[in-house]
Short mmCIF file of C-alpha atoms and ligand atoms in Angstrom, two decimals:
data_model
loop_
_atom_site.label_atom_id
_atom_site.label_comp_id
_atom_site.label_asym_id
_atom_site.label_seq_id
_atom_site.Cartn_x
_atom_site.Cartn_y
_atom_site.Cartn_z
CA MET A 16 0.06 -0.03 -0.27
CA THR A 17 1.40 3.28 -1.16
CA ILE A 18 2.73 5.90 2.34
CA ARG A 19 -0.15 8.72 0.78
CA ILE A 20 -2.69 5.65 1.70
CA ARG A 21 -1.45 4.63 5.13
CA ILE A 22 -1.13 7.97 6.26
CA LEU A 23 -4.88 9.00 4.75
CA LEU A 24 -5.83 5.37 6.63
CA ASP A 25 -3.80 7.00 10.24
CA PHE A 26 -6.06 10.52 9.63
CA LEU A 27 -9.38 8.28 9.77
CA ALA A 28 -8.09 6.04 13.08
CA VAL A 29 -7.39 9.24 14.25
CA GLY A 30 -11.48 11.02 13.30
CA LEU A 31 -12.61 7.21 15.09
CA PHE A 32 -10.82 7.75 18.57
CA VAL A 33 -12.22 11.05 18.75
CA ALA A 34 -15.51 9.96 17.62
CA GLY A 35 -15.24 6.92 19.63
CA LEU A 36 -14.97 9.48 22.89
CA ALA A 37 -17.95 10.92 22.24
CA TYR A 38 -19.46 7.88 23.41
CA TRP A 39 -22.86 9.57 24.96
CA TRP A 40 -22.80 11.08 21.38
CA GLN A 41 -23.70 7.92 19.67
CA ASP A 42 -25.78 4.73 21.11
CA ASN A 43 -23.99 1.77 22.07
CA LEU A 44 -23.63 -0.29 18.81
CA THR A 45 -21.91 3.37 17.47
CA HIS A 46 -19.62 3.20 19.69
CA GLU A 47 -18.37 -0.48 19.45
CA VAL A 48 -18.24 -0.85 15.93
CA ILE A 49 -16.21 2.39 15.19
CA GLY A 50 -14.14 0.70 18.24
CA THR A 51 -13.93 -2.60 16.39
CA ILE A 52 -12.88 -0.58 12.55
CA PHE A 53 -10.63 2.29 15.06
CA PHE A 54 -8.97 -1.72 16.60
CA ALA A 55 -8.62 -3.13 12.51
CA LEU A 56 -6.70 0.06 11.34
CA LEU A 57 -4.37 0.03 13.88
CA ILE A 58 -3.71 -3.87 13.64
CA ALA A 59 -3.34 -2.36 9.55
CA HIS A 60 -0.62 0.30 11.11
CA ASN A 61 1.50 -2.04 12.97
CA VAL A 62 1.90 -4.91 9.72
CA PHE A 63 2.55 -1.78 6.98
CA ASN A 64 5.47 -0.12 10.24
CA ARG A 65 6.58 -3.97 11.14
CA ARG A 66 9.72 -3.19 10.30
CA TRP A 67 10.65 -1.06 12.63
CA TYR A 68 10.26 -3.84 15.92
CA GLY A 69 13.44 -4.92 13.77
CA THR A 70 15.33 -2.10 14.29
CA VAL A 71 14.43 -1.75 18.11
CA LYS A 72 17.47 -3.14 19.25
CA LYS A 73 20.21 -2.42 16.79
CA GLY A 74 22.03 1.07 16.63
CA ARG A 75 22.79 4.22 19.24
CA TYR A 76 19.82 6.08 21.03
CA ASP A 77 20.24 9.39 20.68
CA PRO A 78 16.59 11.65 22.45
CA PRO A 79 14.53 12.10 19.44
CA ARG A 80 14.60 8.08 18.58
CA THR A 81 14.30 7.25 22.51
CA LEU A 82 10.96 9.66 21.81
CA ASN A 83 10.22 7.69 19.35
CA THR A 84 10.25 4.59 21.62
CA ILE A 85 8.69 5.46 24.85
CA VAL A 86 5.51 6.69 22.62
CA ILE A 87 5.12 3.92 20.28
CA ALA A 88 5.92 1.68 24.22
CA GLY A 89 2.97 3.74 25.92
CA MET A 90 0.82 3.37 22.45
CA ALA A 91 1.73 -0.07 22.66
CA ILE A 92 0.29 -0.52 25.78
CA SER A 93 -2.00 1.66 25.93
CA MET A 94 -3.91 0.31 22.86
CA LEU A 95 -4.06 -3.39 24.25
CA ILE A 96 -5.55 -2.53 26.74
CA LEU A 97 -8.69 -0.26 25.88
CA LEU A 98 -7.89 -3.30 23.25
CA GLY A 99 -8.92 -5.54 26.26
CA THR A 100 -10.92 -3.71 28.05
CA SER A 101 -13.21 -2.97 24.77
CA ILE A 102 -14.32 -7.12 24.73
CA LEU A 103 -14.55 -7.85 28.55
CA ILE A 104 -16.90 -4.49 28.70
CA SER A 105 -19.18 -5.42 25.23
CA GLN A 106 -22.80 -5.12 24.30
CA ASP A 107 -22.75 -5.73 21.11
CA VAL A 108 -20.23 -6.45 19.42
CA PHE A 109 -18.08 -8.88 21.63
CA ALA A 110 -20.95 -9.10 24.18
CA ALA A 111 -20.85 -13.53 23.95
CA LEU A 112 -16.38 -12.72 25.48
CA ALA A 113 -17.90 -10.24 27.85
CA LEU A 114 -18.07 -10.65 31.60
CA ASP A 115 -21.13 -9.01 33.79
CA GLY A 116 -21.02 -6.26 35.94
CA ALA A 117 -17.07 -4.82 35.01
CA PHE A 118 -17.48 -1.76 36.80
CA ALA A 119 -13.92 -1.80 37.66
CA VAL A 120 -12.86 -2.95 33.88
CA ARG A 121 -14.98 0.34 32.45
CA ALA A 122 -13.83 2.87 34.68
CA ALA A 123 -9.87 1.43 33.08
CA HIS A 124 -11.41 1.33 29.73
CA MET A 125 -12.53 5.46 30.78
CA PHE A 126 -9.29 6.46 31.84
CA VAL A 127 -6.62 4.87 29.76
CA ALA A 128 -8.43 6.40 26.32
CA TYR A 129 -7.21 9.41 27.56
CA TRP A 130 -3.50 8.47 28.39
CA ALA A 131 -4.14 6.96 24.65
CA LEU A 132 -5.26 10.21 23.32
CA VAL A 133 -1.94 11.74 24.80
CA PHE A 134 0.35 9.30 23.64
CA LEU A 135 -1.81 9.33 20.18
CA ALA A 136 -0.73 13.47 19.68
CA VAL A 137 2.92 12.95 20.83
CA HIS A 138 3.58 9.06 18.23
CA LEU A 139 1.66 11.47 15.65
CA GLY A 140 4.45 14.37 16.36
CA THR A 141 7.09 12.20 16.32
CA ARG A 142 6.08 11.92 12.37
CA TRP A 143 4.87 14.88 11.94
CA GLN A 144 7.88 15.56 9.39
CA MET A 145 6.59 12.37 7.45
CA VAL A 146 3.74 13.25 7.06
CA MET A 147 4.62 17.36 5.46
CA ASN A 148 6.76 15.45 3.45
CA VAL A 149 4.44 13.06 1.69
CA THR A 150 1.53 15.94 1.89
CA ARG A 151 4.40 17.99 0.01
CA GLN A 152 5.12 15.58 -2.78
CA ALA A 153 1.45 15.17 -3.02
CA LEU A 154 0.31 18.34 -3.79
CA GLY A 155 3.13 18.46 -5.91
CA ILE A 156 4.97 20.82 -4.00
CA LYS A 157 8.91 21.84 -5.02
CA GLY A 158 11.03 24.67 -2.71
CA THR A 159 9.53 27.37 -0.47
CA SER A 160 7.21 29.92 0.11
CA PRO A 161 8.04 32.17 2.82
CA LEU A 162 4.03 33.62 3.23
CA ARG A 163 2.62 28.93 2.63
CA THR A 164 5.18 28.76 5.84
CA TRP A 165 4.58 31.59 8.17
CA THR A 166 0.30 30.93 7.48
CA LEU A 167 1.20 26.89 8.67
CA ARG A 168 2.87 28.69 11.47
CA ALA A 169 0.05 30.73 12.50
CA ALA A 170 -2.18 28.08 11.31
CA THR A 171 -1.08 25.64 14.52
CA ALA A 172 -0.56 29.11 16.35
CA ILE A 173 -4.46 29.04 16.84
CA VAL A 174 -4.26 25.25 16.91
CA ALA A 175 -2.17 25.45 19.36
CA VAL A 176 -4.32 28.15 22.05
CA LYS A 177 -7.51 26.74 21.08
CA GLY A 178 -5.82 23.51 22.29
CA VAL A 179 -4.66 25.13 25.73
CA LEU A 180 -8.39 26.35 26.00
CA ALA A 181 -9.71 22.51 25.03
CA THR A 182 -8.01 20.78 27.91
CA LEU A 183 -8.96 23.09 30.74
CA GLU A 184 -12.48 22.71 29.25
CA MET A 185 -12.77 19.64 29.01
CA GLY A 186 -10.82 18.86 32.04
CA LEU A 187 -8.16 16.02 30.68
CA GLY A 188 -5.67 16.64 33.64
CA THR A 189 -8.12 15.59 35.89
CA LYS A 190 -8.93 12.92 33.94
CA LEU A 191 -5.63 11.35 32.51
CA ARG A 192 -5.43 11.26 37.17
CA PHE A 193 -8.06 8.51 37.06
CA GLU A 194 -10.79 11.23 39.11
CA TYR A 195 -13.46 11.71 36.91
CA ALA A 196 -14.24 9.93 33.71
CA LEU A 197 -16.48 10.24 33.17
CA ASP A 198 -17.00 12.78 29.63
CA MET A 199 -20.57 14.78 30.07
CA TRP A 200 -19.66 16.59 26.84
CA ASP A 201 -23.90 18.33 26.06
CA PHE A 202 -24.35 17.42 22.49
CA ASN A 203 -27.30 18.85 22.19
CA GLU A 204 -25.47 22.20 23.05
CA SER A 205 -22.85 21.05 20.41
CA THR A 206 -21.13 18.40 18.50
CA LEU A 207 -18.23 20.39 16.52
CA GLY A 208 -16.78 21.84 19.88
CA PHE A 209 -16.73 18.25 21.44
CA PHE A 210 -14.63 17.37 17.77
CA ALA A 211 -13.24 20.65 17.56
CA ASN A 212 -11.66 20.78 21.23
CA TYR A 213 -10.64 16.97 21.40
CA LEU A 214 -8.80 17.55 17.46
CA SER A 215 -7.19 20.67 19.14
CA ILE A 216 -5.88 18.76 22.16
CA ILE A 217 -4.08 16.73 19.63
CA GLY A 218 -2.66 19.43 17.13
CA LEU A 219 -1.10 21.06 20.47
CA TYR A 220 0.39 18.00 22.08
CA ALA A 221 1.81 16.94 18.38
CA ALA A 222 3.01 20.17 17.60
CA LEU A 223 4.88 21.02 20.90
CA THR A 224 6.11 17.26 19.78
CA CYS A 225 7.02 18.29 16.87
CA TYR A 226 8.34 21.76 17.16
CA GLY A 227 10.41 19.53 20.35
CA LEU A 228 12.13 17.37 18.28
CA THR A 229 13.29 20.15 16.05
CA PHE A 230 15.23 21.85 18.60
CA LEU A 231 17.28 18.86 19.41
CA ARG A 232 17.88 18.08 15.90
CA GLU A 233 18.87 21.23 15.36
CA ARG A 234 20.91 21.41 18.81
CA LYS A 235 23.01 18.42 17.70
CA ARG A 236 23.75 19.38 14.05
CA ARG A 237 24.90 22.84 15.21
CA LYS A 238 26.74 20.91 18.10
CA ALA A 239 28.43 18.41 14.65
C1 HEM B 26 -4.60 6.72 15.48
C2 HEM B 26 -3.15 6.10 15.91
C3 HEM B 26 -2.03 5.88 15.00
C4 HEM B 26 -1.96 7.00 14.54
C5 HEM B 26 -2.16 8.34 13.84
C6 HEM B 26 -0.74 7.10 13.86
C7 HEM B 26 0.38 7.38 12.80
C8 HEM B 26 1.85 7.67 12.60
C9 HEM B 26 1.94 7.87 11.35
C10 HEM B 26 2.03 9.16 11.20
C11 HEM B 26 3.14 7.34 11.18
C12 HEM B 26 4.17 7.31 9.64
C13 HEM B 26 3.39 6.62 8.87
C14 HEM B 26 3.32 5.75 8.53
O1 HEM B 26 3.54 4.87 8.55
O2 HEM B 26 1.63 5.41 8.50
C15 HEM B 26 3.29 6.26 11.29
C16 HEM B 26 4.29 5.21 12.36
C17 HEM B 26 4.80 4.18 13.27
N1 HEM B 26 3.62 3.85 13.94
FE1 HEM B 26 1.74 4.92 14.50
N2 HEM B 26 0.24 5.41 14.52
C18 HEM B 26 -0.70 5.52 15.88
C19 HEM B 26 -1.02 4.43 15.81
C20 HEM B 26 -0.09 3.65 16.09
C21 HEM B 26 -0.01 2.50 17.40
C22 HEM B 26 -0.49 1.51 18.48
C23 HEM B 26 1.48 1.56 17.36
C24 HEM B 26 1.96 0.49 18.43
C25 HEM B 26 1.38 -0.28 18.67
C26 HEM B 26 2.08 2.82 16.51
C27 HEM B 26 3.00 2.53 15.99
C28 HEM B 26 3.97 3.22 14.55
C29 HEM B 26 5.04 2.32 14.81
C30 HEM B 26 5.99 1.51 14.86
C31 HEM B 26 5.90 3.02 13.22
C32 HEM B 26 7.33 3.20 12.92
C33 HEM B 26 8.03 4.00 13.33
C34 HEM B 26 8.96 4.80 12.89
O3 HEM B 26 9.12 4.44 11.53
O4 HEM B 26 9.93 5.80 14.00
N3 HEM B 26 0.86 3.25 16.27
N4 HEM B 26 2.25 5.69 12.81
#
């Protein structure tokens, strides 16, 4: 499969993940179907990237590579817990395999989802340069343009500010501490607002990671 299609599938997975967070916007079956397609995409994603796993023990680790590896391990652990708990609390798609009245498992499922969100954002940030390169090629963009660069930077700044506000509004810090995991967003009031909030949260942490890595690489290049 071409890298362009793979990246399109990655973005589809991001959309499905955020849709999964909007549990109270759907009925249970829809949530489970969205989650099942999401996990099918993740399995395919790991099959496409299987060679990476063979390189983990080889070569030297500088800070960017160390971060990349820790984040992929965090992704793997959080997504496996999310998948395992999904099956145990399923009411529709995997109901035959589920446990009865598994309240602790349900709480774990909701808790780990927000950690998976953070890992997802940072993971996207570590691969962002590649996403940009593939997008440039797909759009036939050659060379640089200050106007384009500054437009993209301004868009990133807007998303980042929105991401900070959304982090506070959605109580992400509290959710990550497992203090209050149920999302009581009022979808009758605004559905778009929910998606804009979580997508900007992903954008914020991805951008911080991407700029952080650029800084580290630049520092290494200057030292060399
Ligand atoms: C919605 C979830 C995810 C998104 C948006 C995402 C995004 C990406 C992107 C854009 C790339 C580079 C292009 C590509 O190969 O497709 C990538 C590479 C990779 N991803 Fe993911 N990913 C996700 C989930 C995961 C999970 C759950 C794992 C591990 C369990 C994972 C492991 C990897 C690995 C091993 C690579 C190759 C890394 C490298 O070459 O340095 N990804 N991911």
